[in-house]
Short mmCIF file of C-alpha atoms and ligand atoms in Angstrom, two decimals:
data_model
loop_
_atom_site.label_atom_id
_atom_site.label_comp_id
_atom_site.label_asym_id
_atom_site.label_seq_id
_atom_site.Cartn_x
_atom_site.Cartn_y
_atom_site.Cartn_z
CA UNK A 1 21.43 11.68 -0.01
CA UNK A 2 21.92 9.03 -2.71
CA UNK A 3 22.44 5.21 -1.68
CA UNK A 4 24.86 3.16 -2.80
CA UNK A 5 24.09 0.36 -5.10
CA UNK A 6 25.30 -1.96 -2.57
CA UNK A 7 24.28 -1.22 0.16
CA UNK A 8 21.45 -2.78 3.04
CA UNK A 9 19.07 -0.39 4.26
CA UNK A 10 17.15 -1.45 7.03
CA UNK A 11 13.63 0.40 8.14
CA UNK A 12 12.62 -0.53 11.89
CA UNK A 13 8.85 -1.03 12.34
CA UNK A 14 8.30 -0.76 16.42
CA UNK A 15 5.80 -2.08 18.06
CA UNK A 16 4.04 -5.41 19.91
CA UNK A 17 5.50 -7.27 16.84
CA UNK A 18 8.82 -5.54 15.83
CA UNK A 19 10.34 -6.12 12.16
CA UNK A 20 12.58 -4.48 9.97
CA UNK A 21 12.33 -3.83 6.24
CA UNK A 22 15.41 -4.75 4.55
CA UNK A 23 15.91 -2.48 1.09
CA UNK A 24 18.13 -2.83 -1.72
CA UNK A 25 19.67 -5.20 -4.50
CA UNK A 26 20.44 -8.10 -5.13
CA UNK A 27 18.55 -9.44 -1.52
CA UNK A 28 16.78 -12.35 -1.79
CA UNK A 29 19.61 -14.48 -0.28
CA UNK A 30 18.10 -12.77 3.54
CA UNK A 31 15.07 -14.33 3.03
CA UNK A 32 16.03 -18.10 4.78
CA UNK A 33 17.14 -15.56 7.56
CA UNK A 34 13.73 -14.74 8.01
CA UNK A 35 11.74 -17.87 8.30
CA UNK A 36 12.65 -18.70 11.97
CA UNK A 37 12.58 -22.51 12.62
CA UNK A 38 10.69 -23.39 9.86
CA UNK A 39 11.49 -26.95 8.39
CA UNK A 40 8.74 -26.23 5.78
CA UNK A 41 8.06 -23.07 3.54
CA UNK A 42 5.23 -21.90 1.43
CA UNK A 43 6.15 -19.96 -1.27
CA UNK A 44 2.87 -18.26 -2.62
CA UNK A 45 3.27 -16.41 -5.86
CA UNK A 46 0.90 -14.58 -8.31
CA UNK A 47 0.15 -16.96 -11.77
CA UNK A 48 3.25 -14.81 -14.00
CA UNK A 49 5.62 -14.76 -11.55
CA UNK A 50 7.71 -17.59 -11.78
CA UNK A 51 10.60 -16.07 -12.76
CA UNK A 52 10.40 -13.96 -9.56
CA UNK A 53 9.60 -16.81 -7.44
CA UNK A 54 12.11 -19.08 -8.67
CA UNK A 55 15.50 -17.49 -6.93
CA UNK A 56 13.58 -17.39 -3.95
CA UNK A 57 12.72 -20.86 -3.57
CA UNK A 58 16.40 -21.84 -4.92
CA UNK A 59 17.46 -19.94 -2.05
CA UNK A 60 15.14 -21.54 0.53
CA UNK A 61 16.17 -24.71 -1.09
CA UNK A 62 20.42 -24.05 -0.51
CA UNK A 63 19.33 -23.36 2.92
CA UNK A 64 17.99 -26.85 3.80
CA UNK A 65 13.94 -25.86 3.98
CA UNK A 66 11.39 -27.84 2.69
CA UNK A 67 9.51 -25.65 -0.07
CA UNK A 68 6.29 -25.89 -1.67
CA UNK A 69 5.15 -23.45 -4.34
CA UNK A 70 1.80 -22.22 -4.47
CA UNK A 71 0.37 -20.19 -7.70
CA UNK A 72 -2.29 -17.73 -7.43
CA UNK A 73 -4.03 -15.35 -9.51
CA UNK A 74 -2.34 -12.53 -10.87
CA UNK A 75 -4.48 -9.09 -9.23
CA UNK A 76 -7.52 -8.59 -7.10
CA UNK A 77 -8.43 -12.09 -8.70
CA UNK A 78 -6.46 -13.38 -5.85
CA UNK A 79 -8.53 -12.44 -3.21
CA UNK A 80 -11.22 -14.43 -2.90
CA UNK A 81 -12.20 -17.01 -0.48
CA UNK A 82 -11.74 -19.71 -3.14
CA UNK A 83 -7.76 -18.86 -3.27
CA UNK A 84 -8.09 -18.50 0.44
CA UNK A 85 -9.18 -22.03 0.63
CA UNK A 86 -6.82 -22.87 -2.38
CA UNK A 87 -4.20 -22.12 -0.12
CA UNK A 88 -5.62 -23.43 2.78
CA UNK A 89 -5.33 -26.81 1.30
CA UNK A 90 -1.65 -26.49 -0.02
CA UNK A 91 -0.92 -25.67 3.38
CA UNK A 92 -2.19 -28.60 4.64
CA UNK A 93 -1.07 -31.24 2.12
CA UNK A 94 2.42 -29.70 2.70
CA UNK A 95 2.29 -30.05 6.39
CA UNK A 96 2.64 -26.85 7.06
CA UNK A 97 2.34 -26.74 11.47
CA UNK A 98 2.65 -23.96 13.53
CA UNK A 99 6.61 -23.63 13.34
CA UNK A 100 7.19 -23.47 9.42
CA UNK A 101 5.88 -20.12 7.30
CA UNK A 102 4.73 -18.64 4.69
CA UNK A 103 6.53 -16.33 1.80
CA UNK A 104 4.65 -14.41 -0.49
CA UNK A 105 6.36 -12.82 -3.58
CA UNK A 106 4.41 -10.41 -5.59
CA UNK A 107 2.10 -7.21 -5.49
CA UNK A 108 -0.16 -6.51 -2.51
CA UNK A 109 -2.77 -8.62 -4.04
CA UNK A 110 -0.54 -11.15 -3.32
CA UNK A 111 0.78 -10.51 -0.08
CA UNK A 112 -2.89 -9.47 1.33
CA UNK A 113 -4.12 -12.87 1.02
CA UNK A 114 -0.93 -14.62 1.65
CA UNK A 115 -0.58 -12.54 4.86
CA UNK A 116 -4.42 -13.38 6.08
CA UNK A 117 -3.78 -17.30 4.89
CA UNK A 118 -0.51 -17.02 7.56
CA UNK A 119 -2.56 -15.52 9.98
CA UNK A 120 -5.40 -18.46 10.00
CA UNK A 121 -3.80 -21.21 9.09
CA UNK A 122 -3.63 -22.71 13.01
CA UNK A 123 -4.09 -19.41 14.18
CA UNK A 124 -1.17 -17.86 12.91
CA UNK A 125 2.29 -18.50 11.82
CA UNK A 126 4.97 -16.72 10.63
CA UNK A 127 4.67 -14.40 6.85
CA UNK A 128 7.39 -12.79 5.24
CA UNK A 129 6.32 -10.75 2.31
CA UNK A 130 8.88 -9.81 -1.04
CA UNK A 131 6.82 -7.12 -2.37
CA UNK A 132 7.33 -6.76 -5.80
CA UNK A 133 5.48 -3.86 -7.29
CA UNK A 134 5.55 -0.14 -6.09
CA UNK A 135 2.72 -0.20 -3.95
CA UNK A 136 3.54 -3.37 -2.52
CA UNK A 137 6.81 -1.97 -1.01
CA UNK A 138 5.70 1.24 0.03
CA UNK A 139 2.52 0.27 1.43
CA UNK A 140 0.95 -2.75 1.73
CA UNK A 141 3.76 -5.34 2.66
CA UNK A 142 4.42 -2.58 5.30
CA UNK A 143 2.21 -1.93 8.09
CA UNK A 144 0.71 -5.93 9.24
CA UNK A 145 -3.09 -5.47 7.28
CA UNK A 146 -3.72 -8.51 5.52
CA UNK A 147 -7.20 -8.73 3.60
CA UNK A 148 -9.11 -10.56 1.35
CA UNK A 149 -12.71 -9.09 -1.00
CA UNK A 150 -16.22 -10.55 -0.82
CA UNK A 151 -19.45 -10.76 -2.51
CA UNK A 152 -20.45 -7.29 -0.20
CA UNK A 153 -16.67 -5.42 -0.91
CA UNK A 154 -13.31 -5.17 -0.77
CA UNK A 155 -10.88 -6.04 2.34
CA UNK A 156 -13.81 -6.64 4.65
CA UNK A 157 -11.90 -10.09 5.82
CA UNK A 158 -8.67 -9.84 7.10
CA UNK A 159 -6.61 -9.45 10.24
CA UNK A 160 -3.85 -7.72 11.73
CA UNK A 161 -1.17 -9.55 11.32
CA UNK A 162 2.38 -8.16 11.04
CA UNK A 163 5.36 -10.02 9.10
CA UNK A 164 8.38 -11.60 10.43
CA UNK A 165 10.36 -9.50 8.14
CA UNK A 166 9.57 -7.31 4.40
CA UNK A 167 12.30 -8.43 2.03
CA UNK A 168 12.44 -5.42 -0.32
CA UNK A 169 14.46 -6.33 -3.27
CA UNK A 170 14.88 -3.20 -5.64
CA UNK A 171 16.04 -6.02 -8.90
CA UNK A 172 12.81 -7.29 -8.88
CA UNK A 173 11.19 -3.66 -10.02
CA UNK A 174 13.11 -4.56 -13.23
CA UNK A 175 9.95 -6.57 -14.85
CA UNK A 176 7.46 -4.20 -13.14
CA UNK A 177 5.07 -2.28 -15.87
CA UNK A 178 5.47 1.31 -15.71
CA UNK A 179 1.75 2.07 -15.17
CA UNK A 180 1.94 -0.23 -11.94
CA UNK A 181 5.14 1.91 -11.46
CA UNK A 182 3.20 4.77 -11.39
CA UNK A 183 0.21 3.56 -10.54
CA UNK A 184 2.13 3.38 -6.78
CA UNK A 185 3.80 6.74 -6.98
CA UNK A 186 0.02 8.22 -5.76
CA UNK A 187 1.12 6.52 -2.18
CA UNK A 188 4.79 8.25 -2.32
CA UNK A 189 3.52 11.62 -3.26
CA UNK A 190 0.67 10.89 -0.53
CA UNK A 191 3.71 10.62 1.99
CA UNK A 192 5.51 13.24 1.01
CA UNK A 193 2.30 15.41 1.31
CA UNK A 194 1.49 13.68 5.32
CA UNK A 195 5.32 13.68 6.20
CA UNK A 196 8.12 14.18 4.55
CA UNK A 197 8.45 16.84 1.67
CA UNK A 198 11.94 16.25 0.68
CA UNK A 199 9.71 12.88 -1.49
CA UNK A 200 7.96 16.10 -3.45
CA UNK A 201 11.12 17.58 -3.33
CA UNK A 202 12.91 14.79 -5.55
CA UNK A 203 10.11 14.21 -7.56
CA UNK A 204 9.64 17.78 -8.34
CA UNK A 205 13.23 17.86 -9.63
CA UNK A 206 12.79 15.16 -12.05
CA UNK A 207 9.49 14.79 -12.85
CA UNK A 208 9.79 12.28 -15.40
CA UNK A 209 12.19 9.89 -13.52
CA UNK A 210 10.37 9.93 -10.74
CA UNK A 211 7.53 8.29 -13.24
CA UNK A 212 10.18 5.20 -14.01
CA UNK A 213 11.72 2.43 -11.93
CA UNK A 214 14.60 3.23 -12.88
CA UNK A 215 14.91 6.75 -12.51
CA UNK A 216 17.95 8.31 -10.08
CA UNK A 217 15.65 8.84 -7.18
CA UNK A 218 13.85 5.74 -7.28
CA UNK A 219 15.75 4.09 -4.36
CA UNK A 220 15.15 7.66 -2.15
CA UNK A 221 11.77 7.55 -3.36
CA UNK A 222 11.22 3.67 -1.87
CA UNK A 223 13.24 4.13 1.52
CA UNK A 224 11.76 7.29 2.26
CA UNK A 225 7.86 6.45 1.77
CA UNK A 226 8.85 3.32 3.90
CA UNK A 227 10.40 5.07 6.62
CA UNK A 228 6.68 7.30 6.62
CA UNK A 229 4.53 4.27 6.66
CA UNK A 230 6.91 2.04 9.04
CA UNK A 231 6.62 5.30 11.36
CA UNK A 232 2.92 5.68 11.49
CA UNK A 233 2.23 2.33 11.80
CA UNK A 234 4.85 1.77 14.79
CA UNK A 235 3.07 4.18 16.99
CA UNK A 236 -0.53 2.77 15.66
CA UNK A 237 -1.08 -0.87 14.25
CA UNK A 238 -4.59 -0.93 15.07
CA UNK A 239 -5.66 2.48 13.50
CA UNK A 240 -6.80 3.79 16.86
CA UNK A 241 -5.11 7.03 15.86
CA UNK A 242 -2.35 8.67 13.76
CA UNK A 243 -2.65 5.85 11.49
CA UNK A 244 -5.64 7.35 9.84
CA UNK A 245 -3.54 10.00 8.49
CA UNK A 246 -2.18 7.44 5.94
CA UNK A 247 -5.87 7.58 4.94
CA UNK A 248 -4.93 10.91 2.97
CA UNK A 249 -6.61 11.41 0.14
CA UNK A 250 -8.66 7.93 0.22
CA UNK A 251 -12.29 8.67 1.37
CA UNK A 252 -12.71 10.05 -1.85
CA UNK A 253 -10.54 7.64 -3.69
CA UNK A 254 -12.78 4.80 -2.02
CA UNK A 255 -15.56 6.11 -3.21
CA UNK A 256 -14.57 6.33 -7.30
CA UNK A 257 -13.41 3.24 -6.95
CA UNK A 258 -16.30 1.98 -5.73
CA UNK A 259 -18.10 4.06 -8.39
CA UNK A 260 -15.98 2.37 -11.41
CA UNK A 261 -16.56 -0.80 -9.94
CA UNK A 262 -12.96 -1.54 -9.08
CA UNK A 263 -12.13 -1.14 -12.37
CA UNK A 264 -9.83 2.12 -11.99
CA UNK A 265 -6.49 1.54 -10.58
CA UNK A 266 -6.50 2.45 -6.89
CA UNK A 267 -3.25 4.71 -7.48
CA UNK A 268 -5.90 6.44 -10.10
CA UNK A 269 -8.30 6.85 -7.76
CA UNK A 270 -6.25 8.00 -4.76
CA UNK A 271 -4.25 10.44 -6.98
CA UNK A 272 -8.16 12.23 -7.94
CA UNK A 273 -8.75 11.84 -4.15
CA UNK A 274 -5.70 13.68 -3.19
CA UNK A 275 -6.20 17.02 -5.03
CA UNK A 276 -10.32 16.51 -3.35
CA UNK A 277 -8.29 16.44 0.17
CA UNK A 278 -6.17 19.35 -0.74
CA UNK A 279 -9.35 21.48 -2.26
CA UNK A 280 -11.06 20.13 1.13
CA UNK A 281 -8.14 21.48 3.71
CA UNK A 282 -7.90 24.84 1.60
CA UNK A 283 -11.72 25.34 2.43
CA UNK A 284 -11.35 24.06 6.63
CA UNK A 285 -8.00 25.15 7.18
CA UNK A 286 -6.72 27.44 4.97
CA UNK A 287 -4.03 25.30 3.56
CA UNK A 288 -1.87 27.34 1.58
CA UNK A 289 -2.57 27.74 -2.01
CA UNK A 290 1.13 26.74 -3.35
CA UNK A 291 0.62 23.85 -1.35
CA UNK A 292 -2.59 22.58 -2.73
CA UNK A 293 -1.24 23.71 -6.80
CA UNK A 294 1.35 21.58 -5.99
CA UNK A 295 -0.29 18.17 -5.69
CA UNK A 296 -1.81 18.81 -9.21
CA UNK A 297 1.59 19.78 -10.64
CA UNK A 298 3.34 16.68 -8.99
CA UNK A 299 0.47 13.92 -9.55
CA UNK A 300 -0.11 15.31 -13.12
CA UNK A 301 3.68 15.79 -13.57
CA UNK A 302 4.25 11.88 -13.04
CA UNK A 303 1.28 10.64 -15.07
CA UNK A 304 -1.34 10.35 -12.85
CA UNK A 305 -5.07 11.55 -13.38
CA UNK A 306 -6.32 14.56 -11.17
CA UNK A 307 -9.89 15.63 -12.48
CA UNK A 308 -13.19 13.71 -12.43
CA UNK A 309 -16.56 13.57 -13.47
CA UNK A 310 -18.68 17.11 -12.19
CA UNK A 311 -21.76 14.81 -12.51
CA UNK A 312 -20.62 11.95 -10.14
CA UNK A 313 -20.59 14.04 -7.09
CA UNK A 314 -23.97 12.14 -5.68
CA UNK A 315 -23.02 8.60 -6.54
CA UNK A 316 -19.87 9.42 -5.15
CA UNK A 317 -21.09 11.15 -1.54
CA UNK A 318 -23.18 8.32 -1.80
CA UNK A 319 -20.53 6.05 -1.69
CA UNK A 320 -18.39 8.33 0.75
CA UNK A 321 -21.30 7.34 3.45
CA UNK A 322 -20.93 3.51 3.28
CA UNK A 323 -16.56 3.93 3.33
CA UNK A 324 -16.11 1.05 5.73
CA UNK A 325 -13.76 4.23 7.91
CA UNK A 326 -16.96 6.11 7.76
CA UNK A 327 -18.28 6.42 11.55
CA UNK A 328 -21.78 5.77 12.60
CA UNK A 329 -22.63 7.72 9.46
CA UNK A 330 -20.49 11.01 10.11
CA UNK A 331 -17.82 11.49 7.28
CA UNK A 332 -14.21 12.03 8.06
CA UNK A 333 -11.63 13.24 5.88
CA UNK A 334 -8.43 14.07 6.93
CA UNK A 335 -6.72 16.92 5.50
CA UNK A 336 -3.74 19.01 5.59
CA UNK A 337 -3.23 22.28 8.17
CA UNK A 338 -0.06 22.81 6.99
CA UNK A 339 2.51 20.74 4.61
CA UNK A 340 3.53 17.61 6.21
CA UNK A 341 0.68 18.49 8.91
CA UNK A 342 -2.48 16.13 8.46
CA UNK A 343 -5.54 16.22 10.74
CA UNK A 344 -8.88 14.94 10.65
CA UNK A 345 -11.95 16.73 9.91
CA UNK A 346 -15.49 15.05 11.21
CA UNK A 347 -18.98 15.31 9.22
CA UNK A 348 -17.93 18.81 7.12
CA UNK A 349 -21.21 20.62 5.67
CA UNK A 350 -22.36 18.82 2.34
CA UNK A 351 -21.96 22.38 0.54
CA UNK A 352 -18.12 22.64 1.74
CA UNK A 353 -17.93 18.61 0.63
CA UNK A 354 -19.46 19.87 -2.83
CA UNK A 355 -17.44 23.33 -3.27
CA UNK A 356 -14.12 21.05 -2.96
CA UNK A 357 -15.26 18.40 -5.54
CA UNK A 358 -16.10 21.80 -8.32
CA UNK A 359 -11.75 22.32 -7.69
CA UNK A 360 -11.27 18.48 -8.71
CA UNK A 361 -13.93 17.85 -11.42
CA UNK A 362 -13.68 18.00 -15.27
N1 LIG B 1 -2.49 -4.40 3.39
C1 LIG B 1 -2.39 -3.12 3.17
O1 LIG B 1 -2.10 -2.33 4.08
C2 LIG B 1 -2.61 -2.61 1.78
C3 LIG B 1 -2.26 -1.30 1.47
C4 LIG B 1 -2.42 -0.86 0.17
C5 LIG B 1 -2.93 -1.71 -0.79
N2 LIG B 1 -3.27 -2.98 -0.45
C6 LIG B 1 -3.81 -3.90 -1.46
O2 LIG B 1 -2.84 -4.09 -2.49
C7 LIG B 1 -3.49 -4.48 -3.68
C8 LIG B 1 -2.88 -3.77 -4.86
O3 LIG B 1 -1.52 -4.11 -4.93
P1 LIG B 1 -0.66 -3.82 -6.25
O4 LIG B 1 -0.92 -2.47 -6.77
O5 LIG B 1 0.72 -4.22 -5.91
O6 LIG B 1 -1.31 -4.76 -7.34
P2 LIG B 1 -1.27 -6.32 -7.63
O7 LIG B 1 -0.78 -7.12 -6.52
O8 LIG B 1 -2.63 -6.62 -8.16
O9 LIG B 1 -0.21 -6.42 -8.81
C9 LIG B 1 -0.47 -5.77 -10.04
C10 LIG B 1 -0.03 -6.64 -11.22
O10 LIG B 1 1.38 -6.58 -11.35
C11 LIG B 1 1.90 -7.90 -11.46
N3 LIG B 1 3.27 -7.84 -10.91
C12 LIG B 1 3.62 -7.73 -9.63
N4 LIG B 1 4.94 -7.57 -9.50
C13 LIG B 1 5.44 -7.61 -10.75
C14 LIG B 1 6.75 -7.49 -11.29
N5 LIG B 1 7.79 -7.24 -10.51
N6 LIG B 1 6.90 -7.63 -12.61
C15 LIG B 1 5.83 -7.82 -13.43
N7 LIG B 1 4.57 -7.89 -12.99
C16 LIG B 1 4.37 -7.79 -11.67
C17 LIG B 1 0.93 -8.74 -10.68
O11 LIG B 1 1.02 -10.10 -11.01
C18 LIG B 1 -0.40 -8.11 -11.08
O12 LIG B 1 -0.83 -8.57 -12.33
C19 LIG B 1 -4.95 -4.18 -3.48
O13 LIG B 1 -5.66 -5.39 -3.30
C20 LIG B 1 -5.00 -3.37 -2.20
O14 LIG B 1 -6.21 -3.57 -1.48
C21 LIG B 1 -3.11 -3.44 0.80
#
């Protein structure tokens, strides 16, 4: 199934708070669509992306809205209470009130603290995000977690709060670097692994487009991890349930992250996590062994790291116990019983834990 060019592709995400996720080129003209009856608009955009920005807020501008633009840092820099409050106060000197809203246009740095900003500021109003990087789109401009770090760790402030609509304009990949490219790719294999196969499938055929923006299955690539994460998170907002399955491959990744002091990429880290999980549900549920060769093969295949440290296994089960998804102490990983079949897995013998990590490390 190939896309054309032209063409709108529209991703449902069900339910209290419905929205759709628009896809494809050439799209930012949808975005005064989207803003309800907002007299005012807050464009928030990361430091170097003006260029990005600036079509959107020409576009908000044609369409009669009041817009104010408001720089932030460029990465994790951006979410921090201080930006929080930066915001906070642009808000206010713009008059933003409870009708108008808030657009954020850049990675899921970006939208994370522009989403919790929308959902404080008076309680709430309305967020549209225009992801711009890989992960952005497939993940975290999907799915209504907004976030922002402190002092004690990452994304342990935020709220749920889903956006009006996800304006995902393929043109603006066009600036993206490729190791943020790929650097998101550990998500889309991660769905094709939970749910949907044909993603490995079209990777597999073309491993080293699949590692570029522009490669021929790039579009595929995008729509389908949506459609994954728009489904989970439809039937699950609040994590009660099959939304920890997203959470493939990320108790470990947590953990080296936490271990390289954020410095690692998180695709990095989850694509090291994923071959763990794989090792893990070949030991509890006899996950075939094509299957679990095959996440090396793909995440090594598209440039992503797969082996770590032997030596960090305690600092990392260390970590592992303080995951934030840990509960009351009991580690839960969830893993695969078949392809495209993910379960969970509750407090697993240390030695099983251990004999998984000797598959992954270096
Ligand atoms: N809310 C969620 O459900 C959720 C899910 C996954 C990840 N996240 C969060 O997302 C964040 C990571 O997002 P990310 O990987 O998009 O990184 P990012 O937002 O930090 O962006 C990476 C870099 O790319 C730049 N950039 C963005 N778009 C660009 C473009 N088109 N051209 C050139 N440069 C561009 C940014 O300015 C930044 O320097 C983390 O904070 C993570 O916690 C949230």
């Amino acid at each position: 199934m190939s896309t054309p060019a032209d063409a709108l592709t529209s991703i449902h995400v069900g339910g209290d708070q419905p929205y759709d996720v628009l896809i494809g080129h050439d799209l930012l003209h949808r975005i005064p669509d989207l803003v309800g009856d907002a007299a005012t608009v807050a464009v928030v955009r990361a430091n170097s992306l003006a260029a990005l920005a600036a079509p959107v807020v020409d576009v908000l501008e044609k369409a009669s809205l009041r817009v104010t633009e408001i720089a932030i840092p460029d990465g994790e820099a951006a979410k921090s209470l201080t930006s929080a409050q930066h915001l906070w106060d642009a808000l206010a000197a713009a008059g933003v009130d409870r009708r108008d809203a808030v657009v954020a246009v850049g990675g899921g740095a970006t939208t994370d603290v522009a989403g919790f900003v929308a959902a404080t500021w008076l309680r709430g109003v309305r967020v549209v995000h225009v992801p711009t990087t890989l992960l952005g789109m497939v993940d975290a401009a999907v799915g209504g977690k907004t976030a922002i770090n402190t002092a004690a760790g990452k994304n342990l402030v935020g709220a749920f709060h889903p956006p009006a609509g996800v304006v995902v304009d393929l043109d603006t990949l066009a600036t993206l670097p490729a190791g943020e490219w790929v650097n998101g790719m550990a998500e889309v294999i991660k769905a094709g692994f939970i749910a949907d196969p044909t993603i490995l499938d079209l990777i597999a055929e073309d491993l080293d487009g699949a590692g570029r923006p522009d490669g021929p299955h790039a579009r595929e690539l995008v729509q389908r991890s949506i459609a994954v994460k728009a489904a989970v998170v439809s039937a699950d907002l609040r994590e009660a349930g099959p939304r920890e399955s997203l959470n493939y491959g990320h108790t470990l990744g947590h953990a080296i992250e936490r271990v390289e002091n954020f410095s690692m990429p998180h695709g990095h880290a989850v694509s090291i996590g994923l071959v763990y999980a794989a090792a893990l549900s070949r030991l509890t549920r006899a996950l075939d062994d094509d299957v679990v060769a095959r996440h090396r093969q793909i995440l090594d295949g598209v440039g992503l790291p797969t082996t770590y440290d032997l030596a960090a296994w305690p600092a990392l089960h260390d970590a592992m116990q303080h995951d934030k998804k840990t509960r009351a102490g009991r580690l839960r990983f969830v893993v695969l019983d078949q392809l495209a079949h993910p379960s969970v897995i509750e407090a697993p013998e240390d030695a099983v834990l251990e004999e998984a990590f000797a598959e992954v490390a270096s």
